[in-house]
mmCIF file with all atom_site columns, C-alpha atoms in Angstrom:
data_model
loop_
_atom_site.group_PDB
_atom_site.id
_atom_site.type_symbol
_atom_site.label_atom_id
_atom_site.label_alt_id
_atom_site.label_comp_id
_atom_site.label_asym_id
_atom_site.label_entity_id
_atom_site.label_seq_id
_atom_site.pdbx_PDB_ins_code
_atom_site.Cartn_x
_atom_site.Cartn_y
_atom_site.Cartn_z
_atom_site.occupancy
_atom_site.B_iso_or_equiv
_atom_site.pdbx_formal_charge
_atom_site.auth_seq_id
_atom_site.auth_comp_id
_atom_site.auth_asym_id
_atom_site.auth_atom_id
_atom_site.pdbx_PDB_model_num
ATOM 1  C CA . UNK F 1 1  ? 1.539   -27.922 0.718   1.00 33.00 ? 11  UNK F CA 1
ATOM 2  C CA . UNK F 1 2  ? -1.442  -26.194 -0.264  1.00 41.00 ? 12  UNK F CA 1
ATOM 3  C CA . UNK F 1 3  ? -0.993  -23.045 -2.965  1.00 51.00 ? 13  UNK F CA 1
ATOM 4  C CA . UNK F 1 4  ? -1.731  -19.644 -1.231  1.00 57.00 ? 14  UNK F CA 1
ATOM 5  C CA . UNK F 1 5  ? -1.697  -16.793 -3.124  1.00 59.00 ? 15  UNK F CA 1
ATOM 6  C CA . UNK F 1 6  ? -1.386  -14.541 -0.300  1.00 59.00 ? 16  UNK F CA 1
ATOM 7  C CA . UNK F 1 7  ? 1.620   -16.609 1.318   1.00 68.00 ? 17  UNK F CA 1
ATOM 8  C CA . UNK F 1 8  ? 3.185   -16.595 -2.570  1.00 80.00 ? 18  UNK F CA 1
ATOM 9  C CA . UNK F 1 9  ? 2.732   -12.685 -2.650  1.00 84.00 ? 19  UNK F CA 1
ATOM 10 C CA . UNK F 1 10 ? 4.828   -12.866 0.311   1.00 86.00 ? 20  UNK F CA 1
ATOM 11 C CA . UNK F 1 11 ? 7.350   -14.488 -0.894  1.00 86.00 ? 21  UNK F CA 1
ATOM 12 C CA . UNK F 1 12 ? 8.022   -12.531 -3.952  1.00 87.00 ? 22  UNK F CA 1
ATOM 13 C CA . UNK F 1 13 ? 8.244   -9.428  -2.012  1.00 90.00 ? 23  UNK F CA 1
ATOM 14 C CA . UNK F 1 14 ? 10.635  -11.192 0.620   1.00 90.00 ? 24  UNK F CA 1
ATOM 15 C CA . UNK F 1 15 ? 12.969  -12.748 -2.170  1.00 89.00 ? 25  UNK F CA 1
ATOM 16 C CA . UNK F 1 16 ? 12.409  -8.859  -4.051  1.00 92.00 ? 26  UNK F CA 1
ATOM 17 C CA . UNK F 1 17 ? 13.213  -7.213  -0.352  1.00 94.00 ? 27  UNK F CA 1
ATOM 18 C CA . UNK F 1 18 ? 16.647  -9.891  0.231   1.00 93.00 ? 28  UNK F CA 1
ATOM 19 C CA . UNK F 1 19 ? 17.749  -8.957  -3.117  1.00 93.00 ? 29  UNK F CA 1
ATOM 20 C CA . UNK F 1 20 ? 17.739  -5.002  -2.676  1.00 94.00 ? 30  UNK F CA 1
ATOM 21 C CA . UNK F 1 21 ? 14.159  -3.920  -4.317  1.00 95.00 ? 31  UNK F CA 1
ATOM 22 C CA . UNK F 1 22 ? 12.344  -1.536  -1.791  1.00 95.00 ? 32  UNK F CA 1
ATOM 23 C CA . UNK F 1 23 ? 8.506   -2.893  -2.901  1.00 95.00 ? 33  UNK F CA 1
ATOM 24 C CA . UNK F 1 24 ? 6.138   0.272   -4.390  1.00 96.00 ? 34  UNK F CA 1
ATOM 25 C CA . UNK F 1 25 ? 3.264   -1.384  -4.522  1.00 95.00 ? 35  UNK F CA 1
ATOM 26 C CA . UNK F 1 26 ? 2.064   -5.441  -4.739  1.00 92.00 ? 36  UNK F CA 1
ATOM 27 C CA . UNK F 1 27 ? -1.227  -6.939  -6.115  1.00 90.00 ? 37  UNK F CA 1
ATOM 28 C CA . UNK F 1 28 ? -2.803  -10.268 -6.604  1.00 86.00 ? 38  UNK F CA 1
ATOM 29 C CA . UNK F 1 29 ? -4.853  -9.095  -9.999  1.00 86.00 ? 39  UNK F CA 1
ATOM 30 C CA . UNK F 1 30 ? -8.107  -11.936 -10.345 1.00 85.00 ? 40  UNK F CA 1
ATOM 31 C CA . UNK F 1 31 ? -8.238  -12.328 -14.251 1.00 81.00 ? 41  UNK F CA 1
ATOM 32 C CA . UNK F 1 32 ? -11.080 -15.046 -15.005 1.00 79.00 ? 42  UNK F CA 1
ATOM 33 C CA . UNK F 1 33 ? -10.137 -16.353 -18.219 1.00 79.00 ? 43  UNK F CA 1
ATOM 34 C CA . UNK F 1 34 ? -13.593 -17.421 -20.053 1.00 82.00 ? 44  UNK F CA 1
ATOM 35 C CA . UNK F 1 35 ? -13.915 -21.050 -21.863 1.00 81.00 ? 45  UNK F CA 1
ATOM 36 C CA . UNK F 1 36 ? -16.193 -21.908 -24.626 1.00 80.00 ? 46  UNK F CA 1
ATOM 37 C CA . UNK F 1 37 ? -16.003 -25.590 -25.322 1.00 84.00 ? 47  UNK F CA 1
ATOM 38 C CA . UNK F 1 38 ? -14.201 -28.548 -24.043 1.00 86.00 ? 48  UNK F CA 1
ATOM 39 C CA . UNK F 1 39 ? -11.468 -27.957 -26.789 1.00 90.00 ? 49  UNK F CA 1
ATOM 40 C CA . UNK F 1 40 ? -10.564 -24.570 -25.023 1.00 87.00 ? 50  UNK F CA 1
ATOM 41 C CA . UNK F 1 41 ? -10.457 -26.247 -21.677 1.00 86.00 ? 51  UNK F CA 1
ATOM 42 C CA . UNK F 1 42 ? -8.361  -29.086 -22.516 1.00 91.00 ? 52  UNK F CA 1
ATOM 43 C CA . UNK F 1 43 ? -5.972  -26.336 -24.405 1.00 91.00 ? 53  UNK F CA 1
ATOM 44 C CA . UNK F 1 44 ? -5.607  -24.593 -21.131 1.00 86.00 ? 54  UNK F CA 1
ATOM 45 C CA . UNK F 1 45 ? -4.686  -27.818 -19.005 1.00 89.00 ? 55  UNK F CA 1
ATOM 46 C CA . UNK F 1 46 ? -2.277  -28.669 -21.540 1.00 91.00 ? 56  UNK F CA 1
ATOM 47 C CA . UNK F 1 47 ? -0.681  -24.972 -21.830 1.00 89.00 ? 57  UNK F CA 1
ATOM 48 C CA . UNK F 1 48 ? -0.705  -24.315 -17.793 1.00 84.00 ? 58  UNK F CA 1
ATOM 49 C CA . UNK F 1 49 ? 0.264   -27.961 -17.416 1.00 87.00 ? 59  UNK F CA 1
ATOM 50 C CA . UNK F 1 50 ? 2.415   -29.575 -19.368 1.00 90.00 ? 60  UNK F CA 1
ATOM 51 C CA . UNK F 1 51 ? 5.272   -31.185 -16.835 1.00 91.00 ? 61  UNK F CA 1
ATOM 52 C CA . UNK F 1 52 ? 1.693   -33.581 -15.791 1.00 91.00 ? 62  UNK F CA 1
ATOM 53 C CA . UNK F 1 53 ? 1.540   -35.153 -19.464 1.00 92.00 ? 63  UNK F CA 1
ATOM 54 C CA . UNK F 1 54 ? 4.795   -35.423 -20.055 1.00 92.00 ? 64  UNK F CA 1
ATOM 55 C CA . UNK F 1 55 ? 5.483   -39.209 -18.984 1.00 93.00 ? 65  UNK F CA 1
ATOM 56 C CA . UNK F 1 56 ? 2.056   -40.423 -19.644 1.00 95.00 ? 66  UNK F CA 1
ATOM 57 C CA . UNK F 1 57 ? 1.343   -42.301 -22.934 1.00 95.00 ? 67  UNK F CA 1
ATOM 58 C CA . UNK F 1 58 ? -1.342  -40.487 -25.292 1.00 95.00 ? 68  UNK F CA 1
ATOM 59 C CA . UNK F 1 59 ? -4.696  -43.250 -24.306 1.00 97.00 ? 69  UNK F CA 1
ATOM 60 C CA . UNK F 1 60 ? -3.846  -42.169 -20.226 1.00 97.00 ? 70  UNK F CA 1
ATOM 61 C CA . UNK F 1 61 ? -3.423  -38.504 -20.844 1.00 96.00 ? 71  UNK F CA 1
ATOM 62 C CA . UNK F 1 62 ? -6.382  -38.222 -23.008 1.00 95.00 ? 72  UNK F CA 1
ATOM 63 C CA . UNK F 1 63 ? -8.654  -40.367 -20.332 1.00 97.00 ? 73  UNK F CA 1
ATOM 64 C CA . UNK F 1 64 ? -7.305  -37.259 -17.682 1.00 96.00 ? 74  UNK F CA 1
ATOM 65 C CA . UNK F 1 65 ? -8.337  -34.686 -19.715 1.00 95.00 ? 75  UNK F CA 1
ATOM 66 C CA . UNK F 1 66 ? -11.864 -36.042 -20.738 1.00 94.00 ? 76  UNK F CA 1
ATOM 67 C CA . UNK F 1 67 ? -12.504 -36.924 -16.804 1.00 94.00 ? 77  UNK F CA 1
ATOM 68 C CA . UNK F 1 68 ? -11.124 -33.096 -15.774 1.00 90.00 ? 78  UNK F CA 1
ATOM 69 C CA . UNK F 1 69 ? -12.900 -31.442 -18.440 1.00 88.00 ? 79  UNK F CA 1
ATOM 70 C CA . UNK F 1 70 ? -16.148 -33.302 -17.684 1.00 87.00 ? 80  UNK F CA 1
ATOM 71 C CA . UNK F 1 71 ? -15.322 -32.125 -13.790 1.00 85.00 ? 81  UNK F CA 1
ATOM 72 C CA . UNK F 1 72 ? -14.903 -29.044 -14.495 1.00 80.00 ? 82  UNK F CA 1
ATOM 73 C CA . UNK F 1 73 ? -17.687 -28.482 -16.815 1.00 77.00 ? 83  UNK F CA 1
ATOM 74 C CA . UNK F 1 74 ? -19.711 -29.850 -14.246 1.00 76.00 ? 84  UNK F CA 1
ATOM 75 C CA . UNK F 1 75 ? -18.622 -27.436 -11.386 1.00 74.00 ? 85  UNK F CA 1
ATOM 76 C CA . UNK F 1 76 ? -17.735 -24.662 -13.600 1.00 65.00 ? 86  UNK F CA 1
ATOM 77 C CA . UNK F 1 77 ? -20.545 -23.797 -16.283 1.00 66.00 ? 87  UNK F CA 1
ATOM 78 C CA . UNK F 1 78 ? -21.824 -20.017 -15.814 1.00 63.00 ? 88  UNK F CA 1
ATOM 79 C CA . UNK F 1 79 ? -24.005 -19.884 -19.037 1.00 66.00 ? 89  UNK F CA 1
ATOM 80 C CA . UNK F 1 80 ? -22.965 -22.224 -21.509 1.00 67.00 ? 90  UNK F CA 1
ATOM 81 C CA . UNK F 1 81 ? -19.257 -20.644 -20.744 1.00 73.00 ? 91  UNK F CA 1
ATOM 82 C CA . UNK F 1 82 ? -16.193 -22.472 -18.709 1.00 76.00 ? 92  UNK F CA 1
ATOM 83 C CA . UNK F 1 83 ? -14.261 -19.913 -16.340 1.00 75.00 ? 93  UNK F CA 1
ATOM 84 C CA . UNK F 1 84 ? -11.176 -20.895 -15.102 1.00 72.00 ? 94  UNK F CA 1
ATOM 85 C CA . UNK F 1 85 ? -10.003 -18.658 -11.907 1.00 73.00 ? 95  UNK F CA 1
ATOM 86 C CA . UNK F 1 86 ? -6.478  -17.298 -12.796 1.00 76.00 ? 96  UNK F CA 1
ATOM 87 C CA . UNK F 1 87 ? -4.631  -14.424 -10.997 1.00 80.00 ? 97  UNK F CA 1
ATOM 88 C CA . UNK F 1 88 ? -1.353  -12.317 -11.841 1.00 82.00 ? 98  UNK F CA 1
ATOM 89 C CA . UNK F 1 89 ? 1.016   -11.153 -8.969  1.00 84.00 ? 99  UNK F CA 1
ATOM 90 C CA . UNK F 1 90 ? 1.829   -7.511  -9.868  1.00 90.00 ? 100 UNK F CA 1
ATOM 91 C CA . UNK F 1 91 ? 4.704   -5.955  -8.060  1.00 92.00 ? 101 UNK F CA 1
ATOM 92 C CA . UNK F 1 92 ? 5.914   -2.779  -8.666  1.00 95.00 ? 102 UNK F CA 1
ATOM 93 C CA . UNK F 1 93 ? 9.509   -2.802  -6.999  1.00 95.00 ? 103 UNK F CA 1
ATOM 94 C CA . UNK F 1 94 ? 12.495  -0.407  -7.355  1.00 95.00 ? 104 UNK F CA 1
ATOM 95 C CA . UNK F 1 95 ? 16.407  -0.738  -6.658  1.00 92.00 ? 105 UNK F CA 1
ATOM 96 C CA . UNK F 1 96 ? 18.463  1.445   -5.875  1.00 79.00 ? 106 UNK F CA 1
ATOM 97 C CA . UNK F 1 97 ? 21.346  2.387   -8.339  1.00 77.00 ? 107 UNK F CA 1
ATOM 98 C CA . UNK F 1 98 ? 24.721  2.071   -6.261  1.00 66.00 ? 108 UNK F CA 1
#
């Protein structure tokens, strides 16, 4: 299954909505997050994804992250800078006090 952030939004406001929350307001917020060198990019795979790494001995996981860093330098370079496209769901969501 393909990641959609529309059909995700959806489903936090539909488990928010079955659990009692009457939804105020809900946003998919871009936020770009700018890298500077390969260092910063690798940093982010390994933060975002760890669960990936976690079975792979250190001479596979490194050969990953050079060939998706190289990738992604390649597709990704906007003036010597990496961006990365990131977004936050932002719900605002009240419940009722019974």
């Amino acid at each position: 299954m393909v990641w959609n952030v529309k059909s995700s939004l959806e489903q936090y406001e539909k488990l928010l909505e079955d659990a009692g929350f009457k939804i105020e307001s809900a946003d998919v917020v871009p936020c770009p997050l700018i890298q500077k060198s390969d260092e910063e990019i690798e940093s982010w795979i390994c933060g975002n994804f760890p669960r990936y790494f976690e079975n792979l001995d250190d001479n596979l996981k490194n050969d990953i992250l050079q060939k998706t860093v190289a990738a992604i330098r390649e597709i990704r370079k906007d003036d010597g800078q990496f961006s990365a496209d990131y977004v936050k769901v932002r719900i605002k969501a009240e419940k009722d006090a019974a």
